[in-house]
Short mmCIF file of C-alpha atoms and ligand atoms in Angstrom, two decimals:
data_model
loop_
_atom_site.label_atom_id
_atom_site.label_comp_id
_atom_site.label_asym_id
_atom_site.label_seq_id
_atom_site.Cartn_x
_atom_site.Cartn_y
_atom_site.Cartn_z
CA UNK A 1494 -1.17 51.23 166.57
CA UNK A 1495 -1.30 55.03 166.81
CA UNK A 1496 -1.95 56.66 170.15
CA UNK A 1497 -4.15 59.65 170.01
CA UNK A 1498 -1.41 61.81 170.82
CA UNK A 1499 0.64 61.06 167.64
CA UNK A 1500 -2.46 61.29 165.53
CA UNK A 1501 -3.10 64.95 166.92
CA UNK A 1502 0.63 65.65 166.52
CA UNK A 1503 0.52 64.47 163.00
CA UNK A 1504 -2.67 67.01 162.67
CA UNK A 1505 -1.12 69.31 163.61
CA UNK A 1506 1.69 68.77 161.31
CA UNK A 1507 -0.55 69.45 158.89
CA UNK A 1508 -1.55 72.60 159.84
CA UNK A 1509 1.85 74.04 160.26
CA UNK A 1510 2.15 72.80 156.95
CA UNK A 1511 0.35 76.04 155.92
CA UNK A 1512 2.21 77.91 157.14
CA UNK A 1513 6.11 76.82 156.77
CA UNK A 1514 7.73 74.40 153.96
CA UNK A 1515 7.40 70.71 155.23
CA UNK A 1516 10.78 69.98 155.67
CA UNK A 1517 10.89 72.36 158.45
CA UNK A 1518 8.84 70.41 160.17
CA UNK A 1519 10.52 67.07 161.77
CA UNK A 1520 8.76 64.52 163.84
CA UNK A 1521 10.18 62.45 166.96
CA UNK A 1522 12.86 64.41 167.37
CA UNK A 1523 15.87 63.40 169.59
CA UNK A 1524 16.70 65.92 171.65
CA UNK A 1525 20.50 64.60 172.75
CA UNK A 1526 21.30 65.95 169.16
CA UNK A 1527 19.88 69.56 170.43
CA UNK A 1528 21.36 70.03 174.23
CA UNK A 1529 24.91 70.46 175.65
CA UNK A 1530 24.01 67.45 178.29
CA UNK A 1531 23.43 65.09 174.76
CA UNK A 1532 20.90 63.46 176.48
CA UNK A 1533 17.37 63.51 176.91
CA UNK A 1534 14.27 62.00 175.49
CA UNK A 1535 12.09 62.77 172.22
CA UNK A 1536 9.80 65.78 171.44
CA UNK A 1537 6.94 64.96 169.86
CA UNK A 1538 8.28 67.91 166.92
CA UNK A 1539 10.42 70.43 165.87
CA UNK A 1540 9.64 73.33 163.64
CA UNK A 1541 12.57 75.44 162.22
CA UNK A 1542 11.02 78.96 161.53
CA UNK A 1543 12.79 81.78 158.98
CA UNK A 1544 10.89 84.55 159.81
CA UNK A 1545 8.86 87.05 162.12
CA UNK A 1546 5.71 86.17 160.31
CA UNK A 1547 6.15 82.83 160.11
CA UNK A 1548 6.94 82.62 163.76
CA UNK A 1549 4.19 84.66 164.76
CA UNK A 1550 1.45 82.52 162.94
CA UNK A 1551 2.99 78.90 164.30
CA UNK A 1552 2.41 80.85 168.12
CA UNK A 1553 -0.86 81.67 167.03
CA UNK A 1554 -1.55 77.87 165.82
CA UNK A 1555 -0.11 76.77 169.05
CA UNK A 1556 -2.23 79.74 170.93
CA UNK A 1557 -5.33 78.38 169.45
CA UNK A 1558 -4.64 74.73 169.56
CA UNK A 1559 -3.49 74.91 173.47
CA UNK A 1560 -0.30 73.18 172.10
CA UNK A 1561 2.35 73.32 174.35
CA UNK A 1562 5.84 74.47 172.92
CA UNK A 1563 9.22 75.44 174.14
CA UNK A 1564 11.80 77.54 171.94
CA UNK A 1565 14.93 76.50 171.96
CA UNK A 1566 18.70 78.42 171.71
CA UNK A 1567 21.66 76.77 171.85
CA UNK A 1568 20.77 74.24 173.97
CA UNK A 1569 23.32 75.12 176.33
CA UNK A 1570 20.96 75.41 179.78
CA UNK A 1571 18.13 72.81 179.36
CA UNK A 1572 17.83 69.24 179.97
CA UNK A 1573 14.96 67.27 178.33
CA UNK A 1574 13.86 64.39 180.66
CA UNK A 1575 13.84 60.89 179.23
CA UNK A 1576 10.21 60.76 178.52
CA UNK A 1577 10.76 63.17 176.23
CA UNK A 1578 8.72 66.11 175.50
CA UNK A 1579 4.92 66.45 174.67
CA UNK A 1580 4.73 69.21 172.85
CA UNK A 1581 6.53 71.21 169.57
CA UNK A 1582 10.28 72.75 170.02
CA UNK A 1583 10.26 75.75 167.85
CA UNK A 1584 13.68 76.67 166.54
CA UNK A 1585 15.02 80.16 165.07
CA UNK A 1586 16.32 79.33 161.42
CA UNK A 1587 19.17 80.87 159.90
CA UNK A 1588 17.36 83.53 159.13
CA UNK A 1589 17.45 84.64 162.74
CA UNK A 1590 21.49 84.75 162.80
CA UNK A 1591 22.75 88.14 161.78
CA UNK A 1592 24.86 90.62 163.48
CA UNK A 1593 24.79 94.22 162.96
CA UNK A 1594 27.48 97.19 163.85
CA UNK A 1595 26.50 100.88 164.01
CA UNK A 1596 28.72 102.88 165.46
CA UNK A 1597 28.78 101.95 169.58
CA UNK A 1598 25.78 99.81 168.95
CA UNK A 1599 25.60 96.11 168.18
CA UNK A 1600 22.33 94.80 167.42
CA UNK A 1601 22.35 90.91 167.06
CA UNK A 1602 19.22 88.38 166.07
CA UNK A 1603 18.53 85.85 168.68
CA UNK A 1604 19.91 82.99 167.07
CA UNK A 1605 23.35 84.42 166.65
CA UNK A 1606 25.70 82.73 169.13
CA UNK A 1607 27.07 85.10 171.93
CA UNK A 1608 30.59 83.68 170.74
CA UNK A 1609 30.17 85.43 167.46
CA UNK A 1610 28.93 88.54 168.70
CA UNK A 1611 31.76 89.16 171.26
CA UNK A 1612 34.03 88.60 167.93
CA UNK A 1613 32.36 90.98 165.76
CA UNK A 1614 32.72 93.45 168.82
CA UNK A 1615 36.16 92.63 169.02
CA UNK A 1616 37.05 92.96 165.30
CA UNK A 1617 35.27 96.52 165.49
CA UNK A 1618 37.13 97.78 168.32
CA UNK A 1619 34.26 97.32 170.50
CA UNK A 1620 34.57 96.64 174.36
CA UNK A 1621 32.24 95.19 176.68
CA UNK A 1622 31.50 91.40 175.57
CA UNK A 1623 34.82 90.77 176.56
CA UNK A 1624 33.60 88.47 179.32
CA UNK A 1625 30.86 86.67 177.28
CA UNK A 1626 33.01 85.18 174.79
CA UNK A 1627 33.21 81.87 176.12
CA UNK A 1628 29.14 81.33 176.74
CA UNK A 1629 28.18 79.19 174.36
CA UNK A 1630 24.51 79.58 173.88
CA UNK A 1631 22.50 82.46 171.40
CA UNK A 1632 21.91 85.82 172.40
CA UNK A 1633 17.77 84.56 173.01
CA UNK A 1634 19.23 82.22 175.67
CA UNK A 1635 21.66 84.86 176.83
CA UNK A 1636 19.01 87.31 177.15
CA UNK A 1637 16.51 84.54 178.41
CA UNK A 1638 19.29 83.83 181.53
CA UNK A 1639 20.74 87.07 181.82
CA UNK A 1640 24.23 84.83 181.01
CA UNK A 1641 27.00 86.26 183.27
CA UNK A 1642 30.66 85.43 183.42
CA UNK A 1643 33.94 86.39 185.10
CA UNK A 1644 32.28 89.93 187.17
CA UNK A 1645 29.97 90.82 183.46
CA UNK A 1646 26.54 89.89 182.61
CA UNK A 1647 24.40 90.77 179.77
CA UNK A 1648 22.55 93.53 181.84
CA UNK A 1649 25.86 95.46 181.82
CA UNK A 1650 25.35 96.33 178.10
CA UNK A 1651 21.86 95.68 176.70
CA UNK A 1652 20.50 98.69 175.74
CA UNK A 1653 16.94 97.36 174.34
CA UNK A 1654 15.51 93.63 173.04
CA UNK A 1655 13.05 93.13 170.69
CA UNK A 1656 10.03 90.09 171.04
CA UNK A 1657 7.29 88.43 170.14
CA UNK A 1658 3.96 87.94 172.41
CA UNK A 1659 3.75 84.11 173.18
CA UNK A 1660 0.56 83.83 171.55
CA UNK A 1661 2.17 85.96 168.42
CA UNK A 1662 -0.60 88.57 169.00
CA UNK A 1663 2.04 91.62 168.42
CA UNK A 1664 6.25 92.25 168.15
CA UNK A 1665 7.22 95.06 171.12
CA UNK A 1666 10.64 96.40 172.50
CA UNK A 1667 11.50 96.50 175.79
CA UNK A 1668 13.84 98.51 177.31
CA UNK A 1669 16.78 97.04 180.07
CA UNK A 1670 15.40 98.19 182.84
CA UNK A 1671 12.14 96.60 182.06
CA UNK A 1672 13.53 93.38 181.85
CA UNK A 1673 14.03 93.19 185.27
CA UNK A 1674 17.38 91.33 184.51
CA UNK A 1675 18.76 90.24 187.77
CA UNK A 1676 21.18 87.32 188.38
CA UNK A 1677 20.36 84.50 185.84
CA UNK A 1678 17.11 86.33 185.66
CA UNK A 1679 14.88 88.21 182.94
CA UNK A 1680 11.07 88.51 182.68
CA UNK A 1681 10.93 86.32 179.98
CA UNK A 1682 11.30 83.64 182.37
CA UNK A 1683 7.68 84.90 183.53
CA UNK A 1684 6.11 86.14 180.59
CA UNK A 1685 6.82 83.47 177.61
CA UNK A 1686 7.54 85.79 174.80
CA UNK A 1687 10.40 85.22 172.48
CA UNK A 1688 13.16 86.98 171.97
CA UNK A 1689 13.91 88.13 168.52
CA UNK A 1690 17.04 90.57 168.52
CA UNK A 1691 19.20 92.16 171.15
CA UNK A 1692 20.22 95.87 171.51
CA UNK A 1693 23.71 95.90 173.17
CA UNK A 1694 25.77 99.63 173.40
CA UNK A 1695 29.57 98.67 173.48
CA UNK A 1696 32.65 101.27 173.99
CA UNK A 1697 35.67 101.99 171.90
CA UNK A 1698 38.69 99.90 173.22
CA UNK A 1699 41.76 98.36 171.15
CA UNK A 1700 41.46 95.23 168.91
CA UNK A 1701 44.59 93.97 170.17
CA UNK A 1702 43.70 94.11 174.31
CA UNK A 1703 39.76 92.95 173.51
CA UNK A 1704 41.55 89.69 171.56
CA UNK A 1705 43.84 89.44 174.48
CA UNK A 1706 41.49 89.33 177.48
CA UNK A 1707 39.18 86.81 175.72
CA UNK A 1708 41.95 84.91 174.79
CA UNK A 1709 42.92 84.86 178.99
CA UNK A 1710 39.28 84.13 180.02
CA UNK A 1711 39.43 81.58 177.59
CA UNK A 1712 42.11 79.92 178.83
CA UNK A 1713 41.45 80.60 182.17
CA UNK A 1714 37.73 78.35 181.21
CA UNK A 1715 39.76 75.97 178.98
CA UNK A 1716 41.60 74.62 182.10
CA UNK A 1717 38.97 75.33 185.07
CA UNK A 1718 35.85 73.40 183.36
CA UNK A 1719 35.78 70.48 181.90
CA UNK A 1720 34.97 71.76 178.50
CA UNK A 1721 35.20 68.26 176.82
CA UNK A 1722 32.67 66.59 178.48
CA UNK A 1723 29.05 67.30 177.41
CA UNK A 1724 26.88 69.19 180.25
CA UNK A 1725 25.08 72.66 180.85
CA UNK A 1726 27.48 74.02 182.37
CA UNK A 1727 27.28 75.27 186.03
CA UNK A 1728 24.38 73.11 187.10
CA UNK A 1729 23.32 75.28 190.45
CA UNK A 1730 22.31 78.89 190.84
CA UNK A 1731 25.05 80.76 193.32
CA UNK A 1732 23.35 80.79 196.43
CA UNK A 1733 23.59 84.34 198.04
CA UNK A 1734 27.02 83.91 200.34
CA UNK A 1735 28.23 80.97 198.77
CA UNK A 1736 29.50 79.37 195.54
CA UNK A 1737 27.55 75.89 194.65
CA UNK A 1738 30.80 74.02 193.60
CA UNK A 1739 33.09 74.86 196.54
CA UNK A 1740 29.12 73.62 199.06
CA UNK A 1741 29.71 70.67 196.48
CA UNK A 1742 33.23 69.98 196.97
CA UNK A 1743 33.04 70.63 200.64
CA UNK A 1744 30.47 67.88 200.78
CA UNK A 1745 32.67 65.24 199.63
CA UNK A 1746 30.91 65.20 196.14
CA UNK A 1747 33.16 65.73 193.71
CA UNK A 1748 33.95 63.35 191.20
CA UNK A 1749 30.80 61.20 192.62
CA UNK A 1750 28.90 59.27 189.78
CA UNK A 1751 25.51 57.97 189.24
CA UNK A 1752 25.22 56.03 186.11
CA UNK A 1753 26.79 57.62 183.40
CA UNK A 1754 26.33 61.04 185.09
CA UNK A 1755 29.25 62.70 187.38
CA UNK A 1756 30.16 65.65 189.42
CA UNK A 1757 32.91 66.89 187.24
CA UNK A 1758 36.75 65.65 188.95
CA UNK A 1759 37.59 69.60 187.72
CA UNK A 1760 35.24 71.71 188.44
CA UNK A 1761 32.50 70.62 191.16
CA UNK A 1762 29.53 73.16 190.24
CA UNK A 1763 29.49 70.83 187.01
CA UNK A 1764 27.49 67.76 186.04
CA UNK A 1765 29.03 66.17 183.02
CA UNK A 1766 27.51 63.56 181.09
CA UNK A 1767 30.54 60.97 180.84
CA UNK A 1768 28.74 59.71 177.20
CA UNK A 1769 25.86 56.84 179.13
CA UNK A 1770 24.33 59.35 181.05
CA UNK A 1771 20.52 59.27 181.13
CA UNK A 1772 18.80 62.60 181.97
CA UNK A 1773 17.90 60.46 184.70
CA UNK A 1774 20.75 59.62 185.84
CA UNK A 1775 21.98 63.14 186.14
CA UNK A 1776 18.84 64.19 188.10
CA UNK A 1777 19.19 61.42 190.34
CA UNK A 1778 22.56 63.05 190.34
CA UNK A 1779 21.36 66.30 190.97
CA UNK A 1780 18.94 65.15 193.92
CA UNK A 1781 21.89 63.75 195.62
CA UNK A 1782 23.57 66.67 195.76
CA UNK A 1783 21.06 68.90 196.98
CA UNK A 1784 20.27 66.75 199.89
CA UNK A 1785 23.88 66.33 200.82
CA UNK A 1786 24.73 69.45 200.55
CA UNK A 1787 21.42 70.74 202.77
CA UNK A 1788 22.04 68.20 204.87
CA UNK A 1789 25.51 69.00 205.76
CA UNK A 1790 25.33 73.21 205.33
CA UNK A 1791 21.62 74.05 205.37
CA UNK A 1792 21.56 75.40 201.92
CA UNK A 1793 19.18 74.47 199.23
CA UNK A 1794 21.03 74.68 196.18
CA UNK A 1795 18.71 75.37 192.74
CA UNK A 1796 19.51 74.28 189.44
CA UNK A 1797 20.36 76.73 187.07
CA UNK A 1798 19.38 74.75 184.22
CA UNK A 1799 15.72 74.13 182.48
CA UNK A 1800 14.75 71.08 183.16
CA UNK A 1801 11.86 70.19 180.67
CA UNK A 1802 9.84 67.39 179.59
CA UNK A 1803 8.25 63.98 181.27
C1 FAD B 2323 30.41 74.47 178.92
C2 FAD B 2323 29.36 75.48 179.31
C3 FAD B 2323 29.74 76.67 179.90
C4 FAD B 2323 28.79 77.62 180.27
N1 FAD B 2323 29.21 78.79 180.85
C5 FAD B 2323 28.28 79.72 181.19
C6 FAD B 2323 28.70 80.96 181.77
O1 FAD B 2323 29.87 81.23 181.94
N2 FAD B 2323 27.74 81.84 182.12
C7 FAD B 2323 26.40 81.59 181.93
O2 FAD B 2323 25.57 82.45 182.28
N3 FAD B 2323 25.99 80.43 181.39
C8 FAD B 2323 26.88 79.50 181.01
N4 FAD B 2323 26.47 78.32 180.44
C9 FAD B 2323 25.01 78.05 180.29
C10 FAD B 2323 24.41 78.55 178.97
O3 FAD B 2323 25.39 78.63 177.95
C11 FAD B 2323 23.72 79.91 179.14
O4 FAD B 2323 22.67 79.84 180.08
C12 FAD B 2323 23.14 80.42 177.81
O5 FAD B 2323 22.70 81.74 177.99
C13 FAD B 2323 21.99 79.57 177.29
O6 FAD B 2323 21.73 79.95 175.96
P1 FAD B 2323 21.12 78.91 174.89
O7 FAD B 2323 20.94 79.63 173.62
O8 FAD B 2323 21.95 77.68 174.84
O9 FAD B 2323 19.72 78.63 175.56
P2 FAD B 2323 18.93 77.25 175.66
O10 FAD B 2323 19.67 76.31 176.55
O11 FAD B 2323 18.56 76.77 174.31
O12 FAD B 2323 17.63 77.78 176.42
C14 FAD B 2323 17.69 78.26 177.74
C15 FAD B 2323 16.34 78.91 178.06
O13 FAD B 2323 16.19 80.07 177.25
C16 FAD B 2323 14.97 80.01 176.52
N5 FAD B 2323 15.20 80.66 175.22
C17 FAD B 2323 16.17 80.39 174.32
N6 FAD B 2323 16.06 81.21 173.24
C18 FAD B 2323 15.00 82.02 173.48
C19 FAD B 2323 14.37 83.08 172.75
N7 FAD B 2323 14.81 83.47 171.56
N8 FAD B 2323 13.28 83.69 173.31
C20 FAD B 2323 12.81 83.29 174.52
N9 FAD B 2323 13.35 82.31 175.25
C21 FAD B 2323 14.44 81.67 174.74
C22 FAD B 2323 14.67 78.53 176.37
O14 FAD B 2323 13.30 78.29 176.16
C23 FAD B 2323 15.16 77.99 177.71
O15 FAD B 2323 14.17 78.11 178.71
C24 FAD B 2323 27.41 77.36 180.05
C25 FAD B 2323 27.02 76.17 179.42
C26 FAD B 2323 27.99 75.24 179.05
C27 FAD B 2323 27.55 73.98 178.36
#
């Protein structure tokens, strides 16, 4: 028998209908296929959207409708609980993946991975990404976190972003400063608009010494994190004065399991998902942690990663 819940989902369904193609609209969808951690429960839907419009009338459905929603990057920084998630995942389509050079200026849609906008920098003589080239999440998610890696972060360069109101009332730009970007910060975080495009102003260097220096922080993340296991990379914020894997490590943590979930053997600020791991297990995981480390140090140690879902 149908619960209510899937009845109103499948309602809803049909209302989306009118406003996308169907088969951009999936029901019961896995998340473990979506996230880094490749774990995680179901979401009621997922809706793949191709353009501004279209994105703008599914907000105002879900506006309407009081349907909760979440839009989803790369999947690089969230965890979806095991219960899954009650609500729609809206996804930018391919659609929202283009990259664009003028001059100094690089102006990339949200769904374009930071990965391939640090190499269209590169190939254009461009300097600045340089230290992003290894995040592997979408310029949205980038933006969303204020990504940062190796001394950069995405406030060093972005000039201006472009976005949607969450209920898809109106499209706006917003300038850096009024981002408030701070560490793994933005106001997004706050507000619940989308991101749409980022505005990032580079500076002339050589193609040879950009490839170089990502090729070096590459390496340099090849062999410090355990880049073959799935996870979300650093699991805890830095807390001011300290680093979270070295509290970790001190604490006697690393390489500590619970089920399938582990503090990585490598690199102790990460919680790798060893292939069994419930989301579950790796907040049990996380719990541990923070109480160890607290316990022994004082310091409460905050994930850095969404944590969504029942
Ligand atoms: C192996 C590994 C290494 C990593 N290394 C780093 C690192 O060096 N530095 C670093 O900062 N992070 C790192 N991360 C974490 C992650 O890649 C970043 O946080 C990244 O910015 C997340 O982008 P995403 O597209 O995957 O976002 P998602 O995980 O999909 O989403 C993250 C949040 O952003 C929101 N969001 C996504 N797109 C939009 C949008 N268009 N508009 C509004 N909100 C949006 C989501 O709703 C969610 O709340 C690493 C992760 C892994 C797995």
């Amino acid at each position: 028998m149908k619960s209510e819940k899937q009845v109103n989902i499948e309602l809803l369904c049909l209302k989306i209908e009118k406003i996308m193609e169907a088969e951009r609209i999936n029901i019961n969808v896995s998340m473990n296929r979506y996230t880094s951690f490749r774990t995680g429960g179901n979401a009621d839907a997922m809706v793949i959207v191709e353009s501004e419009v279209e994105l703008k009338n599914v907000l105002r459905l879900f506006s309407e409708e009081k349907v909760p929603h979440i839009i989803l990057g790369n999947g690089s920084n969230i965890l979806i609980k095991d219960g899954g998630y009650r609500g729609v995942i809206v996804k930018l389509g391919e659609n929202f993946n283009s990259i664009e050079v003028k001059d100094h200026i690089i102006t990339a849609h949200a769904g374009s991975k930071i990965s391939a906008v640090a190499k269209e920098a590169m190939e254009h003589g461009l300097s600045g990404l340089e230290f992003a080239s290894g995040i592997p999440g979408s310029v949205g998610g980038g933006v969303f976190m204020n990504a940062g890696a190796y001394g950069g972060e995405l406030k060093d360069i972005i000039l201006s972003v472009r976005a949607i109101t969450k209920d898809g009332g109106k499209d706006y730009e917003v300038s850096n400063e009024e981002m408030q970007l701070g560490y793994r910060h933005s106001t997004f975080q706050e507000n619940g608009d989308i991101i749409i495009s980022a505005t990032f102003q580079l500076k002339t260097g050589e193609k040879r010494a950009i490839a170089t220096e990502m090729k070096a922080l590459m390496d340099r993340r090849n062999q410090k994190q355990p880049v073959n296991l799935p996870s979300a990379g650093s699991f805890f914020k830095r807390p001011e004065g300290y680093f979270a894997g070295k509290l970790i490590q001190d604490s006697g943590l690393k390489g500590l399991s619970v089920g399938g979930a582990q503090v990585s053997p490598l690199h102790a600020g990460f919680i790798v998902n060893n292939g069994t791991a419930t989301a579950t297990d790796i907040l049990n995981l996380m719990k541990l942690i923070q109480n160890t480390v607290f316990n022994k140090f004082g310091v409460k140690l905050e994930p850095e990663v969404r944590i969504l879902g029942d």
